[in-house]
Amino acid sequence: MLIRREASHDISAIDAVHRRAFATDDGTEPVEVGLVRALRLDEAWVPALSLVAELGKSVVGHVVATEGEMGGFVGLGLGPIGVLPECQGVGIGSGLLHAVLAAADALDYPLVALVGHLDYYPRFGFVPASSLGIEAPDPSWGAYFQVRTLTAYRPRMRGRFGFAAPFDGL
């Protein structure tokens, strides 16, 4: 498996990954496909944090992190992350997550926030955001709103987290 930055020729393959990873029962387009496209056009887009996983010459996974704001500090919102169904369970998602966290740390972002499964993300160092004084945009998210602090994080970085604007419509 190779993990690398997204290139312009990957866009349709990335759409296909999210279309299949988040397939709906009724066959409608998953929101993740449109979300990634909208994020690319948003000022919060960080090209270095849109990564694909390749097996052979095929894109089989994708992750993106975009800038978000919290109490005057800039952090990152993670997602979506998707892997083709036939490639799930073999470490591709984990590899993408490790890669985007390492890249975010190298770029001196202080933290990465997400809404996700409590059984999956803690193994990557994510904790409930409220334990660090960071509030979810929607209080009903509770412990599912998690953050992973990075080297540049300081305890004074608190407040309500705001994801990139394209997330507002979800």
PDB file of C-alpha atoms in Angstrom:
ATOM      1  CA  MET A   1       0.000   0.000   0.000  1.00  0.00           C
ATOM      2  CA  LEU A   2       1.168   3.490  -0.878  1.00  0.00           C
ATOM      3  CA  ILE A   3      -0.236   6.583   0.855  1.00  0.00           C
ATOM      4  CA  ARG A   4       0.282   9.875  -0.938  1.00  0.00           C
ATOM      5  CA  ARG A   5      -1.251  13.273  -1.481  1.00  0.00           C
ATOM      6  CA  GLU A   6      -4.318  13.540  -3.638  1.00  0.00           C
ATOM      7  CA  ALA A   7      -3.656  14.626  -7.227  1.00  0.00           C
ATOM      8  CA  SER A   8      -6.130  16.179  -9.658  1.00  0.00           C
ATOM      9  CA  HIS A   9      -6.365  12.922 -11.617  1.00  0.00           C
ATOM     10  CA  ASP A  10      -7.589  11.144  -8.431  1.00  0.00           C
ATOM     11  CA  ILE A  11     -10.841  13.078  -8.027  1.00  0.00           C
ATOM     12  CA  SER A  12     -13.150  10.597  -9.772  1.00  0.00           C
ATOM     13  CA  ALA A  13     -11.499   7.663  -7.965  1.00  0.00           C
ATOM     14  CA  ILE A  14     -11.939   9.465  -4.630  1.00  0.00           C
ATOM     15  CA  ASP A  15     -15.612  10.042  -5.442  1.00  0.00           C
ATOM     16  CA  ALA A  16     -15.931   6.313  -6.180  1.00  0.00           C
ATOM     17  CA  VAL A  17     -14.271   5.359  -2.883  1.00  0.00           C
ATOM     18  CA  HIS A  18     -16.706   7.480  -0.861  1.00  0.00           C
ATOM     19  CA  ARG A  19     -19.662   6.441  -3.028  1.00  0.00           C
ATOM     20  CA  ARG A  20     -18.965   2.768  -2.289  1.00  0.00           C
ATOM     21  CA  ALA A  21     -17.718   3.151   1.300  1.00  0.00           C
ATOM     22  CA  PHE A  22     -20.852   5.082   2.305  1.00  0.00           C
ATOM     23  CA  ALA A  23     -23.348   3.440  -0.057  1.00  0.00           C
ATOM     24  CA  THR A  24     -26.955   4.131   0.838  1.00  0.00           C
ATOM     25  CA  ASP A  25     -29.710   1.523   0.909  1.00  0.00           C
ATOM     26  CA  ASP A  26     -31.852   3.540  -1.492  1.00  0.00           C
ATOM     27  CA  GLY A  27     -29.042   4.171  -3.995  1.00  0.00           C
ATOM     28  CA  THR A  28     -28.885   7.937  -3.476  1.00  0.00           C
ATOM     29  CA  GLU A  29     -25.539   9.694  -3.586  1.00  0.00           C
ATOM     30  CA  PRO A  30     -23.846   9.557  -0.163  1.00  0.00           C
ATOM     31  CA  VAL A  31     -23.328  12.998   1.383  1.00  0.00           C
ATOM     32  CA  GLU A  32     -19.604  12.273   1.761  1.00  0.00           C
ATOM     33  CA  VAL A  33     -19.073  12.505  -2.014  1.00  0.00           C
ATOM     34  CA  GLY A  34     -20.485  16.031  -2.202  1.00  0.00           C
ATOM     35  CA  LEU A  35     -18.833  16.999   1.072  1.00  0.00           C
ATOM     36  CA  VAL A  36     -15.329  16.221  -0.204  1.00  0.00           C
ATOM     37  CA  ARG A  37     -16.033  18.144  -3.413  1.00  0.00           C
ATOM     38  CA  ALA A  38     -17.319  21.149  -1.423  1.00  0.00           C
ATOM     39  CA  LEU A  39     -14.343  21.030   0.941  1.00  0.00           C
ATOM     40  CA  ARG A  40     -11.941  21.245  -2.014  1.00  0.00           C
ATOM     41  CA  LEU A  41     -13.502  24.595  -2.919  1.00  0.00           C
ATOM     42  CA  ASP A  42     -13.506  25.957   0.630  1.00  0.00           C
ATOM     43  CA  GLU A  43     -10.862  28.235   2.166  1.00  0.00           C
ATOM     44  CA  ALA A  44     -10.361  25.610   4.907  1.00  0.00           C
ATOM     45  CA  TRP A  45      -8.930  23.115   2.373  1.00  0.00           C
ATOM     46  CA  VAL A  46      -5.352  21.996   3.115  1.00  0.00           C
ATOM     47  CA  PRO A  47      -4.046  20.165   0.009  1.00  0.00           C
ATOM     48  CA  ALA A  48      -1.290  18.412   1.996  1.00  0.00           C
ATOM     49  CA  LEU A  49      -3.957  16.791   4.186  1.00  0.00           C
ATOM     50  CA  SER A  50      -5.993  15.107   1.468  1.00  0.00           C
ATOM     51  CA  LEU A  51      -4.437  11.673   1.160  1.00  0.00           C
ATOM     52  CA  VAL A  52      -5.165   8.578  -0.901  1.00  0.00           C
ATOM     53  CA  ALA A  53      -4.216   4.960  -0.352  1.00  0.00           C
ATOM     54  CA  GLU A  54      -3.219   2.983  -3.432  1.00  0.00           C
ATOM     55  CA  LEU A  55      -2.963  -0.736  -3.985  1.00  0.00           C
ATOM     56  CA  GLY A  56      -1.201  -1.323  -7.260  1.00  0.00           C
ATOM     57  CA  LYS A  57      -2.363   1.598  -9.359  1.00  0.00           C
ATOM     58  CA  SER A  58      -5.855   1.770  -7.845  1.00  0.00           C
ATOM     59  CA  VAL A  59      -7.071   4.292  -5.278  1.00  0.00           C
ATOM     60  CA  VAL A  60      -8.727   2.234  -2.535  1.00  0.00           C
ATOM     61  CA  GLY A  61      -9.009   4.789   0.279  1.00  0.00           C
ATOM     62  CA  HIS A  62      -9.110   8.492   1.038  1.00  0.00           C
ATOM     63  CA  VAL A  63      -8.930  10.785   4.065  1.00  0.00           C
ATOM     64  CA  VAL A  64      -9.068  14.541   4.390  1.00  0.00           C
ATOM     65  CA  ALA A  65      -8.546  17.031   7.214  1.00  0.00           C
ATOM     66  CA  THR A  66      -9.596  20.660   6.853  1.00  0.00           C
ATOM     67  CA  GLU A  67      -9.072  23.695   9.030  1.00  0.00           C
ATOM     68  CA  GLY A  68     -11.528  24.550  11.749  1.00  0.00           C
ATOM     69  CA  GLU A  69     -11.604  27.269  14.400  1.00  0.00           C
ATOM     70  CA  MET A  70     -11.765  27.033  18.176  1.00  0.00           C
ATOM     71  CA  GLY A  71     -11.457  29.956  20.565  1.00  0.00           C
ATOM     72  CA  GLY A  72      -9.257  31.921  18.164  1.00  0.00           C
ATOM     73  CA  PHE A  73      -7.029  28.917  17.421  1.00  0.00           C
ATOM     74  CA  VAL A  74      -6.905  26.933  14.189  1.00  0.00           C
ATOM     75  CA  GLY A  75      -7.304  23.166  14.473  1.00  0.00           C
ATOM     76  CA  LEU A  76      -8.336  20.478  12.036  1.00  0.00           C
ATOM     77  CA  GLY A  77     -11.558  18.619  11.431  1.00  0.00           C
ATOM     78  CA  LEU A  78     -11.082  15.076  10.159  1.00  0.00           C
ATOM     79  CA  GLY A  79     -13.277  13.486   7.585  1.00  0.00           C
ATOM     80  CA  PRO A  80     -14.530  11.924   5.713  1.00  0.00           C
ATOM     81  CA  ILE A  81     -12.331   8.856   5.686  1.00  0.00           C
ATOM     82  CA  GLY A  82     -13.376   6.057   3.368  1.00  0.00           C
ATOM     83  CA  VAL A  83     -12.058   2.714   2.152  1.00  0.00           C
ATOM     84  CA  LEU A  84     -13.535   0.525  -0.567  1.00  0.00           C
ATOM     85  CA  PRO A  85     -15.667  -2.202   1.066  1.00  0.00           C
ATOM     86  CA  GLU A  86     -13.579  -5.064  -0.327  1.00  0.00           C
ATOM     87  CA  CYS A  87     -10.435  -3.462   1.131  1.00  0.00           C
ATOM     88  CA  GLN A  88     -11.760  -2.804   4.631  1.00  0.00           C
ATOM     89  CA  GLY A  89     -10.397  -4.609   7.658  1.00  0.00           C
ATOM     90  CA  VAL A  90      -6.817  -4.955   6.425  1.00  0.00           C
ATOM     91  CA  GLY A  91      -5.295  -1.741   7.827  1.00  0.00           C
ATOM     92  CA  ILE A  92      -5.871   0.749   5.018  1.00  0.00           C
ATOM     93  CA  GLY A  93      -8.053   3.031   7.136  1.00  0.00           C
ATOM     94  CA  SER A  94      -5.546   2.825   9.994  1.00  0.00           C
ATOM     95  CA  GLY A  95      -2.717   3.661   7.625  1.00  0.00           C
ATOM     96  CA  LEU A  96      -4.580   6.676   6.274  1.00  0.00           C
ATOM     97  CA  LEU A  97      -5.380   7.877   9.777  1.00  0.00           C
ATOM     98  CA  HIS A  98      -1.777   7.522  10.976  1.00  0.00           C
ATOM     99  CA  ALA A  99      -0.551   9.343   7.850  1.00  0.00           C
ATOM    100  CA  VAL A 100      -2.937  12.296   8.137  1.00  0.00           C
ATOM    101  CA  LEU A 101      -2.195  12.674  11.865  1.00  0.00           C
ATOM    102  CA  ALA A 102       1.550  12.639  11.211  1.00  0.00           C
ATOM    103  CA  ALA A 103       1.207  15.165   8.380  1.00  0.00           C
ATOM    104  CA  ALA A 104      -0.965  17.430  10.558  1.00  0.00           C
ATOM    105  CA  ASP A 105       1.601  17.252  13.341  1.00  0.00           C
ATOM    106  CA  ALA A 106       4.437  18.063  10.913  1.00  0.00           C
ATOM    107  CA  LEU A 107       2.457  21.101   9.726  1.00  0.00           C
ATOM    108  CA  ASP A 108       2.191  22.310  13.365  1.00  0.00           C
ATOM    109  CA  TYR A 109      -1.553  21.993  13.769  1.00  0.00           C
ATOM    110  CA  PRO A 110      -2.404  21.594  17.464  1.00  0.00           C
ATOM    111  CA  LEU A 111      -5.252  19.092  17.256  1.00  0.00           C
ATOM    112  CA  VAL A 112      -7.567  17.064  15.071  1.00  0.00           C
ATOM    113  CA  ALA A 113     -11.289  16.842  15.856  1.00  0.00           C
ATOM    114  CA  LEU A 114     -13.888  14.371  14.604  1.00  0.00           C
ATOM    115  CA  VAL A 115     -17.237  12.797  15.304  1.00  0.00           C
ATOM    116  CA  GLY A 116     -16.740   9.053  15.363  1.00  0.00           C
ATOM    117  CA  HIS A 117     -17.022   5.629  16.920  1.00  0.00           C
ATOM    118  CA  LEU A 118     -15.909   5.315  20.523  1.00  0.00           C
ATOM    119  CA  ASP A 119     -14.592   1.803  19.852  1.00  0.00           C
ATOM    120  CA  TYR A 120     -12.340   2.799  16.938  1.00  0.00           C
ATOM    121  CA  TYR A 121     -10.767   6.244  17.329  1.00  0.00           C
ATOM    122  CA  PRO A 122      -9.400   6.051  20.906  1.00  0.00           C
ATOM    123  CA  ARG A 123      -6.737   3.598  19.733  1.00  0.00           C
ATOM    124  CA  PHE A 124      -5.317   6.493  17.686  1.00  0.00           C
ATOM    125  CA  GLY A 125      -5.160   8.744  20.737  1.00  0.00           C
ATOM    126  CA  PHE A 126      -8.554  10.433  20.376  1.00  0.00           C
ATOM    127  CA  VAL A 127     -10.334  11.392  23.604  1.00  0.00           C
ATOM    128  CA  PRO A 128     -13.709  12.989  24.292  1.00  0.00           C
ATOM    129  CA  ALA A 129     -13.201  16.669  23.456  1.00  0.00           C
ATOM    130  CA  SER A 130     -15.054  17.797  26.558  1.00  0.00           C
ATOM    131  CA  SER A 131     -12.270  16.319  28.706  1.00  0.00           C
ATOM    132  CA  LEU A 132     -10.002  19.061  27.287  1.00  0.00           C
ATOM    133  CA  GLY A 133     -12.531  21.897  27.503  1.00  0.00           C
ATOM    134  CA  ILE A 134     -13.355  21.726  23.811  1.00  0.00           C
ATOM    135  CA  GLU A 135     -17.038  21.949  22.970  1.00  0.00           C
ATOM    136  CA  ALA A 136     -18.776  20.276  20.053  1.00  0.00           C
ATOM    137  CA  PRO A 137     -20.665  22.425  17.548  1.00  0.00           C
ATOM    138  CA  ASP A 138     -23.682  20.289  18.506  1.00  0.00           C
ATOM    139  CA  PRO A 139     -23.862  19.356  22.203  1.00  0.00           C
ATOM    140  CA  SER A 140     -25.892  16.213  21.384  1.00  0.00           C
ATOM    141  CA  TRP A 141     -22.724  14.634  19.925  1.00  0.00           C
ATOM    142  CA  GLY A 142     -21.480  14.040  23.481  1.00  0.00           C
ATOM    143  CA  ALA A 143     -18.480  11.710  23.743  1.00  0.00           C
ATOM    144  CA  TYR A 144     -18.613  10.984  19.994  1.00  0.00           C
ATOM    145  CA  PHE A 145     -17.017  14.392  19.440  1.00  0.00           C
ATOM    146  CA  GLN A 146     -13.352  13.542  19.987  1.00  0.00           C
ATOM    147  CA  VAL A 147      -9.983  15.226  19.593  1.00  0.00           C
ATOM    148  CA  ARG A 148      -6.432  14.049  19.152  1.00  0.00           C
ATOM    149  CA  THR A 149      -3.883  16.521  20.430  1.00  0.00           C
ATOM    150  CA  LEU A 150      -0.634  17.007  18.539  1.00  0.00           C
ATOM    151  CA  THR A 151       2.754  18.483  19.479  1.00  0.00           C
ATOM    152  CA  ALA A 152       1.641  22.119  19.045  1.00  0.00           C
ATOM    153  CA  TYR A 153      -1.365  21.688  21.380  1.00  0.00           C
ATOM    154  CA  ARG A 154      -1.489  23.822  24.528  1.00  0.00           C
ATOM    155  CA  PRO A 155      -4.070  23.443  27.336  1.00  0.00           C
ATOM    156  CA  ARG A 156      -5.257  27.035  26.809  1.00  0.00           C
ATOM    157  CA  MET A 157      -6.702  25.946  23.440  1.00  0.00           C
ATOM    158  CA  ARG A 158     -10.316  25.610  24.482  1.00  0.00           C
ATOM    159  CA  GLY A 159     -13.747  26.650  23.321  1.00  0.00           C
ATOM    160  CA  ARG A 160     -16.358  25.614  20.811  1.00  0.00           C
ATOM    161  CA  PHE A 161     -14.892  23.915  17.738  1.00  0.00           C
ATOM    162  CA  GLY A 162     -16.186  24.948  14.328  1.00  0.00           C
ATOM    163  CA  PHE A 163     -15.694  22.639  11.351  1.00  0.00           C
ATOM    164  CA  ALA A 164     -15.160  23.989   7.803  1.00  0.00           C
ATOM    165  CA  ALA A 165     -18.307  25.622   6.372  1.00  0.00           C
ATOM    166  CA  PRO A 166     -19.323  22.687   4.106  1.00  0.00           C
ATOM    167  CA  PHE A 167     -20.008  20.614   7.234  1.00  0.00           C
ATOM    168  CA  ASP A 168     -22.728  23.064   8.308  1.00  0.00           C
ATOM    169  CA  GLY A 169     -25.248  21.623   5.863  1.00  0.00           C
ATOM    170  CA  LEU A 170     -24.982  18.069   7.143  1.00  0.00           C
TER     171      LEU A 170
END
